[in-house]
mmCIF file of C-alpha atoms in Angstrom:
data_model
loop_
_atom_site.group_PDB
_atom_site.id
_atom_site.type_symbol
_atom_site.label_atom_id
_atom_site.label_comp_id
_atom_site.label_asym_id
_atom_site.label_seq_id
_atom_site.Cartn_x
_atom_site.Cartn_y
_atom_site.Cartn_z
ATOM 1 C CA UNK V 935 148.529 213.806 -13.891
ATOM 2 C CA UNK V 936 149.059 212.044 -17.222
ATOM 3 C CA UNK V 937 149.398 208.472 -15.826
ATOM 4 C CA UNK V 938 146.205 208.999 -13.855
ATOM 5 C CA UNK V 939 144.347 210.078 -16.975
ATOM 6 C CA UNK V 940 145.753 207.046 -18.819
ATOM 7 C CA UNK V 941 144.563 204.622 -16.174
ATOM 8 C CA UNK V 942 141.122 206.226 -15.918
ATOM 9 C CA UNK V 943 140.655 206.140 -19.686
ATOM 10 C CA UNK V 944 141.700 202.493 -19.920
ATOM 11 C CA UNK V 945 139.298 201.582 -17.115
ATOM 12 C CA UNK V 946 136.515 203.540 -18.782
ATOM 13 C CA UNK V 947 137.103 201.745 -22.071
ATOM 14 C CA UNK V 948 137.215 198.317 -20.400
ATOM 15 C CA UNK V 949 133.924 198.919 -18.629
ATOM 16 C CA UNK V 950 132.223 200.319 -21.701
ATOM 17 C CA UNK V 951 133.283 197.276 -23.717
ATOM 18 C CA UNK V 952 132.402 194.687 -21.089
ATOM 19 C CA UNK V 953 129.006 196.095 -20.034
ATOM 20 C CA UNK V 954 127.046 195.216 -23.223
ATOM 21 C CA UNK V 955 128.563 191.732 -23.164
ATOM 22 C CA UNK V 956 127.229 191.176 -19.668
ATOM 23 C CA UNK V 957 123.848 192.578 -20.642
ATOM 24 C CA UNK V 958 123.378 190.187 -23.552
ATOM 25 C CA UNK V 959 123.199 187.098 -21.409
ATOM 26 C CA UNK V 960 125.293 183.986 -21.124
ATOM 27 C CA UNK V 961 128.057 183.471 -23.672
ATOM 28 C CA UNK V 962 127.191 180.774 -26.208
ATOM 29 C CA UNK V 963 128.792 179.698 -29.469
ATOM 30 C CA UNK V 964 126.273 181.169 -31.886
ATOM 31 C CA UNK V 965 125.690 179.819 -35.396
ATOM 32 C CA UNK V 966 127.418 181.773 -38.153
ATOM 33 C CA UNK V 967 125.379 183.547 -40.802
ATOM 34 C CA UNK V 968 125.999 185.836 -43.721
ATOM 35 C CA UNK V 969 122.628 187.445 -44.434
ATOM 36 C CA UNK V 970 121.652 188.532 -40.944
ATOM 37 C CA UNK V 971 120.198 191.811 -39.805
ATOM 38 C CA UNK V 972 121.921 193.944 -37.209
ATOM 39 C CA UNK V 973 120.521 195.951 -34.395
ATOM 40 C CA UNK V 974 121.909 197.768 -31.418
ATOM 41 C CA UNK V 975 121.770 196.047 -28.077
ATOM 42 C CA UNK V 976 119.387 198.460 -26.406
ATOM 43 C CA UNK V 977 118.623 196.172 -23.483
ATOM 44 C CA UNK V 978 115.035 195.867 -24.735
ATOM 45 C CA UNK V 979 115.275 192.176 -25.517
ATOM 46 C CA UNK V 980 114.369 189.191 -23.447
ATOM 47 C CA UNK V 981 117.494 187.158 -24.031
ATOM 48 C CA UNK V 982 117.096 183.412 -23.828
ATOM 49 C CA UNK V 983 120.315 181.423 -24.004
ATOM 50 C CA UNK V 984 120.659 177.714 -24.591
ATOM 51 C CA UNK V 985 124.185 176.530 -23.845
ATOM 52 C CA UNK V 986 126.017 173.569 -25.383
ATOM 53 C CA UNK V 987 124.968 171.355 -22.454
ATOM 54 C CA UNK V 988 121.340 172.488 -23.003
ATOM 55 C CA UNK V 989 121.012 174.635 -19.911
ATOM 56 C CA UNK V 990 118.427 177.384 -20.215
ATOM 57 C CA UNK V 991 118.943 180.980 -19.189
ATOM 58 C CA UNK V 992 116.840 184.091 -19.335
ATOM 59 C CA UNK V 993 119.317 186.925 -19.090
ATOM 60 C CA UNK V 994 121.713 185.560 -16.504
ATOM 61 C CA UNK V 995 119.069 183.618 -14.594
ATOM 62 C CA UNK V 996 119.256 179.836 -14.825
ATOM 63 C CA UNK V 997 115.953 178.070 -15.414
ATOM 64 C CA UNK V 998 115.306 174.393 -14.851
ATOM 65 C CA UNK V 999 112.981 173.599 -17.762
ATOM 66 C CA UNK V 1000 110.993 175.053 -20.653
ATOM 67 C CA UNK V 1001 107.839 175.544 -18.530
ATOM 68 C CA UNK V 1002 109.751 177.725 -16.076
ATOM 69 C CA UNK V 1003 111.355 179.591 -18.950
ATOM 70 C CA UNK V 1004 108.021 180.317 -20.607
ATOM 71 C CA UNK V 1005 106.556 181.464 -17.272
ATOM 72 C CA UNK V 1006 109.507 183.812 -16.763
ATOM 73 C CA UNK V 1007 109.238 185.187 -20.311
ATOM 74 C CA UNK V 1008 105.497 185.740 -19.883
ATOM 75 C CA UNK V 1009 106.054 187.613 -16.631
ATOM 76 C CA UNK V 1010 108.668 189.767 -18.369
ATOM 77 C CA UNK V 1011 106.331 190.392 -21.313
ATOM 78 C CA UNK V 1012 103.519 191.410 -18.974
ATOM 79 C CA UNK V 1013 105.579 194.152 -17.356
ATOM 80 C CA UNK V 1014 107.080 195.368 -20.646
ATOM 81 C CA UNK V 1015 105.144 194.181 -23.714
ATOM 82 C CA UNK V 1016 107.413 196.009 -26.161
ATOM 83 C CA UNK V 1017 110.291 193.630 -25.486
ATOM 84 C CA UNK V 1018 111.203 191.098 -28.145
ATOM 85 C CA UNK V 1019 112.406 187.571 -27.546
ATOM 86 C CA UNK V 1020 116.024 187.077 -28.569
ATOM 87 C CA UNK V 1021 116.957 183.411 -28.654
ATOM 88 C CA UNK V 1022 120.622 182.526 -28.474
ATOM 89 C CA UNK V 1023 121.267 178.860 -29.139
ATOM 90 C CA UNK V 1024 124.627 177.148 -29.249
ATOM 91 C CA UNK V 1025 125.318 175.872 -32.756
ATOM 92 C CA UNK V 1026 126.398 172.468 -31.431
ATOM 93 C CA UNK V 1027 123.069 171.537 -29.854
ATOM 94 C CA UNK V 1028 120.325 169.717 -31.730
ATOM 95 C CA UNK V 1029 117.333 171.507 -33.181
ATOM 96 C CA UNK V 1030 114.878 169.775 -30.822
ATOM 97 C CA UNK V 1031 115.245 171.992 -27.731
ATOM 98 C CA UNK V 1032 115.149 175.146 -29.851
ATOM 99 C CA UNK V 1033 111.985 173.977 -31.598
ATOM 100 C CA UNK V 1034 110.364 173.098 -28.274
ATOM 101 C CA UNK V 1035 111.163 176.557 -26.885
ATOM 102 C CA UNK V 1036 109.741 178.250 -29.988
ATOM 103 C CA UNK V 1037 106.595 176.136 -29.846
ATOM 104 C CA UNK V 1038 106.151 176.728 -26.128
ATOM 105 C CA UNK V 1039 106.445 180.471 -26.747
ATOM 106 C CA UNK V 1040 104.027 180.188 -29.655
ATOM 107 C CA UNK V 1041 101.519 178.565 -27.311
ATOM 108 C CA UNK V 1042 101.548 181.722 -25.179
ATOM 109 C CA UNK V 1043 101.133 183.748 -28.413
ATOM 110 C CA UNK V 1044 104.709 184.932 -28.774
ATOM 111 C CA UNK V 1045 105.206 184.084 -32.436
ATOM 112 C CA UNK V 1046 107.877 186.543 -33.447
ATOM 113 C CA UNK V 1047 111.287 185.342 -32.334
ATOM 114 C CA UNK V 1048 114.746 186.632 -33.124
ATOM 115 C CA UNK V 1049 117.543 184.108 -33.420
ATOM 116 C CA UNK V 1050 120.949 185.388 -32.417
ATOM 117 C CA UNK V 1051 123.794 184.659 -34.827
ATOM 118 C CA UNK V 1052 127.392 185.598 -35.317
ATOM 119 C CA UNK V 1053 129.089 187.052 -38.362
ATOM 120 C CA UNK V 1054 130.441 184.323 -40.648
ATOM 121 C CA UNK V 1055 133.678 186.182 -41.231
ATOM 122 C CA UNK V 1056 134.272 187.057 -37.599
ATOM 123 C CA UNK V 1057 136.861 184.901 -35.872
ATOM 124 C CA UNK V 1058 136.731 184.165 -32.166
ATOM 125 C CA UNK H 223 147.759 217.603 -20.908
ATOM 126 C CA UNK H 224 151.086 218.737 -22.379
ATOM 127 C CA UNK H 225 151.555 222.448 -22.034
ATOM 128 C CA UNK H 226 154.457 224.796 -22.644
ATOM 129 C CA UNK H 227 154.866 226.857 -19.530
ATOM 130 C CA UNK H 228 156.282 230.289 -20.199
ATOM 131 C CA UNK H 229 160.000 229.815 -19.725
ATOM 132 C CA UNK H 230 160.851 231.128 -23.183
ATOM 133 C CA UNK H 231 158.369 233.942 -23.554
ATOM 134 C CA UNK H 232 160.166 235.702 -26.342
ATOM 135 C CA UNK H 233 160.655 232.778 -28.717
ATOM 136 C CA UNK H 234 157.894 231.766 -31.142
ATOM 137 C CA UNK H 235 156.092 228.487 -30.476
ATOM 138 C CA UNK H 236 156.567 226.265 -33.520
ATOM 139 C CA UNK H 237 154.609 223.170 -32.443
ATOM 140 C CA UNK H 238 150.990 222.467 -33.280
ATOM 141 C CA UNK H 239 148.585 222.102 -30.390
ATOM 142 C CA UNK H 240 147.443 218.490 -30.691
ATOM 143 C CA UNK H 241 145.357 218.285 -27.516
ATOM 144 C CA UNK H 242 141.949 218.933 -29.198
ATOM 145 C CA UNK H 243 142.860 216.390 -31.875
ATOM 146 C CA UNK H 244 143.679 213.770 -29.258
ATOM 147 C CA UNK H 245 140.399 214.560 -27.486
ATOM 148 C CA UNK H 246 138.359 214.040 -30.631
ATOM 149 C CA UNK H 247 140.235 210.858 -31.599
ATOM 150 C CA UNK H 248 139.795 209.386 -28.140
ATOM 151 C CA UNK H 249 136.075 210.132 -28.118
ATOM 152 C CA UNK H 250 135.699 208.523 -31.553
ATOM 153 C CA UNK H 251 137.707 205.512 -30.409
ATOM 154 C CA UNK H 252 135.470 205.089 -27.385
ATOM 155 C CA UNK H 253 132.299 205.463 -29.467
ATOM 156 C CA UNK H 254 133.415 202.774 -31.919
ATOM 157 C CA UNK H 255 134.617 200.410 -29.211
ATOM 158 C CA UNK H 256 131.256 200.684 -27.524
ATOM 159 C CA UNK H 257 129.125 200.360 -30.662
ATOM 160 C CA UNK H 258 130.890 197.413 -32.325
ATOM 161 C CA UNK H 259 130.196 194.673 -29.769
ATOM 162 C CA UNK H 260 126.748 196.057 -29.032
ATOM 163 C CA UNK H 261 125.440 195.232 -32.498
ATOM 164 C CA UNK H 262 123.430 192.055 -32.158
ATOM 165 C CA UNK H 263 123.324 189.990 -35.323
ATOM 166 C CA UNK H 264 120.125 188.123 -35.782
ATOM 167 C CA UNK H 265 117.665 186.337 -38.030
ATOM 168 C CA UNK H 266 113.984 187.014 -37.449
ATOM 169 C CA UNK H 267 111.709 183.990 -37.334
ATOM 170 C CA UNK H 268 107.957 183.681 -37.382
ATOM 171 C CA UNK H 269 106.135 180.832 -35.701
ATOM 172 C CA UNK H 270 102.776 180.645 -37.460
ATOM 173 C CA UNK H 271 99.753 178.581 -36.480
ATOM 174 C CA UNK H 272 99.594 174.954 -37.475
ATOM 175 C CA UNK H 273 96.901 175.597 -40.083
ATOM 176 C CA UNK H 274 99.435 177.394 -42.279
ATOM 177 C CA UNK H 275 101.391 174.206 -42.824
ATOM 178 C CA UNK H 276 101.506 173.337 -46.536
ATOM 179 C CA UNK H 277 98.053 174.688 -47.231
ATOM 180 C CA UNK H 278 97.912 176.923 -50.293
ATOM 181 C CA UNK H 279 97.249 180.566 -49.543
ATOM 182 C CA UNK H 280 94.182 182.417 -50.804
ATOM 183 C CA UNK H 281 95.928 183.432 -54.016
ATOM 184 C CA UNK H 282 96.722 179.804 -54.849
ATOM 185 C CA UNK H 283 100.479 180.001 -54.340
ATOM 186 C CA UNK H 284 102.085 176.885 -52.950
ATOM 187 C CA UNK H 285 104.250 177.753 -49.969
ATOM 188 C CA UNK H 286 107.924 176.808 -50.102
ATOM 189 C CA UNK H 287 108.745 174.232 -47.456
ATOM 190 C CA UNK H 288 112.330 173.209 -46.784
ATOM 191 C CA UNK H 289 112.629 169.890 -45.014
ATOM 192 C CA UNK H 290 115.769 168.605 -43.374
ATOM 193 C CA UNK H 291 115.878 165.123 -41.917
ATOM 194 C CA UNK H 292 118.126 163.579 -39.308
ATOM 195 C CA UNK H 293 119.867 161.673 -42.122
ATOM 196 C CA UNK H 294 120.956 165.013 -43.604
ATOM 197 C CA UNK H 295 118.546 164.780 -46.500
ATOM 198 C CA UNK H 296 117.380 168.120 -47.791
ATOM 199 C CA UNK H 297 114.169 168.565 -49.739
ATOM 200 C CA UNK H 298 112.339 171.600 -51.080
ATOM 201 C CA UNK H 299 108.636 170.800 -51.470
ATOM 202 C CA UNK H 300 109.571 167.075 -51.520
ATOM 203 C CA UNK H 301 112.165 167.599 -54.259
ATOM 204 C CA UNK H 302 115.580 166.334 -53.034
ATOM 205 C CA UNK H 303 118.413 168.832 -53.261
ATOM 206 C CA UNK H 304 121.976 169.270 -52.110
ATOM 207 C CA UNK H 305 123.151 172.165 -49.929
ATOM 208 C CA UNK H 306 125.026 173.731 -52.866
ATOM 209 C CA UNK H 307 122.016 173.769 -55.176
ATOM 210 C CA UNK H 308 119.598 175.075 -52.574
ATOM 211 C CA UNK H 309 120.411 178.769 -53.031
ATOM 212 C CA UNK H 310 119.913 178.688 -56.811
ATOM 213 C CA UNK H 311 116.715 176.658 -56.640
ATOM 214 C CA UNK H 312 115.248 178.874 -53.925
ATOM 215 C CA UNK H 313 116.127 182.097 -55.727
ATOM 216 C CA UNK H 314 114.385 180.755 -58.820
ATOM 217 C CA UNK H 315 111.247 179.848 -56.889
ATOM 218 C CA UNK H 316 111.185 183.025 -54.840
ATOM 219 C CA UNK H 317 111.327 185.225 -57.920
ATOM 220 C CA UNK H 318 107.789 184.207 -58.879
ATOM 221 C CA UNK H 319 106.557 184.047 -55.294
ATOM 222 C CA UNK H 320 104.901 187.223 -54.096
ATOM 223 C CA UNK H 321 104.752 186.512 -50.378
ATOM 224 C CA UNK H 322 108.393 185.359 -50.194
ATOM 225 C CA UNK H 323 107.776 183.108 -47.233
ATOM 226 C CA UNK H 324 109.910 180.028 -46.642
ATOM 227 C CA UNK H 325 108.833 177.371 -44.160
ATOM 228 C CA UNK H 326 111.307 175.190 -42.324
ATOM 229 C CA UNK H 327 110.662 171.698 -41.106
ATOM 230 C CA UNK H 328 113.675 170.058 -39.496
ATOM 231 C CA UNK H 329 114.082 166.896 -37.473
ATOM 232 C CA UNK H 330 114.806 167.301 -33.788
ATOM 233 C CA UNK H 331 118.122 165.480 -34.128
ATOM 234 C CA UNK H 332 119.757 167.751 -36.695
ATOM 235 C CA UNK H 333 122.252 170.336 -35.463
ATOM 236 C CA UNK H 334 120.778 173.748 -34.710
ATOM 237 C CA UNK H 335 123.720 175.320 -36.530
ATOM 238 C CA UNK H 336 122.715 173.515 -39.749
ATOM 239 C CA UNK H 337 119.131 174.757 -39.480
ATOM 240 C CA UNK H 338 120.336 178.338 -39.079
ATOM 241 C CA UNK H 339 122.633 177.798 -42.061
ATOM 242 C CA UNK H 340 119.591 176.810 -44.153
ATOM 243 C CA UNK H 341 117.754 179.908 -42.944
ATOM 244 C CA UNK H 342 120.754 181.998 -43.906
ATOM 245 C CA UNK H 343 120.764 180.505 -47.418
ATOM 246 C CA UNK H 344 117.031 181.196 -47.755
ATOM 247 C CA UNK H 345 117.501 184.785 -46.602
ATOM 248 C CA UNK H 346 120.338 185.146 -49.114
ATOM 249 C CA UNK H 347 118.110 183.774 -51.875
ATOM 250 C CA UNK H 348 115.588 186.559 -51.247
ATOM 251 C CA UNK H 349 113.158 185.187 -48.681
ATOM 252 C CA UNK H 350 111.442 187.931 -46.682
ATOM 253 C CA UNK H 351 109.804 185.859 -43.973
ATOM 254 C CA UNK H 352 111.251 182.718 -42.471
ATOM 255 C CA UNK H 353 108.802 180.545 -40.627
ATOM 256 C CA UNK H 354 108.957 177.434 -38.500
ATOM 257 C CA UNK H 355 106.560 174.568 -39.079
ATOM 258 C CA UNK H 356 105.187 173.579 -35.701
ATOM 259 C CA UNK H 357 104.069 170.091 -34.849
#
């Protein structure tokens, strides 16, 4: 009985830890900050990820260019307007693509964007 | 889990029942393991309309604009500064600023990480709203 309980508990813990990581989009090397705000990952964000090789993702869906990304975000916003845009950019990329995404979103009147960061003290 | 099954009915049981304790500890462990990675750290950014760029607001306050060029030159309202002095200078300016808005204008070629670092410094210096200057 006891080994079974052990295995089940370990599995439970693994799944509970991994699930929010999957939900928050593609893994990118986020910029480190000290004075950030924190909020729970409630799944109510539209997560845009920009990887080090400048590939764009919304959630886990790969998008070819900014136009497609904006169209996808708009469609998502139409079905659930309470969602906020959470932009995860790799710290190695240049500012240009991030600025273009923010401006493209601004053009469709999304002008409140959350930039994802990582704790300065946290080692990975 | 562990239970003493009545082989020695007459003797007194001297051990403490730890099962409820283990239950509570495990539940707490699970709660913390789930909550810690789920906290998303973030910096909120506003993208205002182009008209807001460098134009004084109704109350005559000059907005604070941080510029960062591709040649790693940092200026605050055209006054050149180094990264180390930025926090002090900004804190000084923000103390007399009622809206506490800081605008950012960075070249496309600078690293995104550096721009976020500037935003972090501004937030640390007391800025309430961080905004992007659009082109």
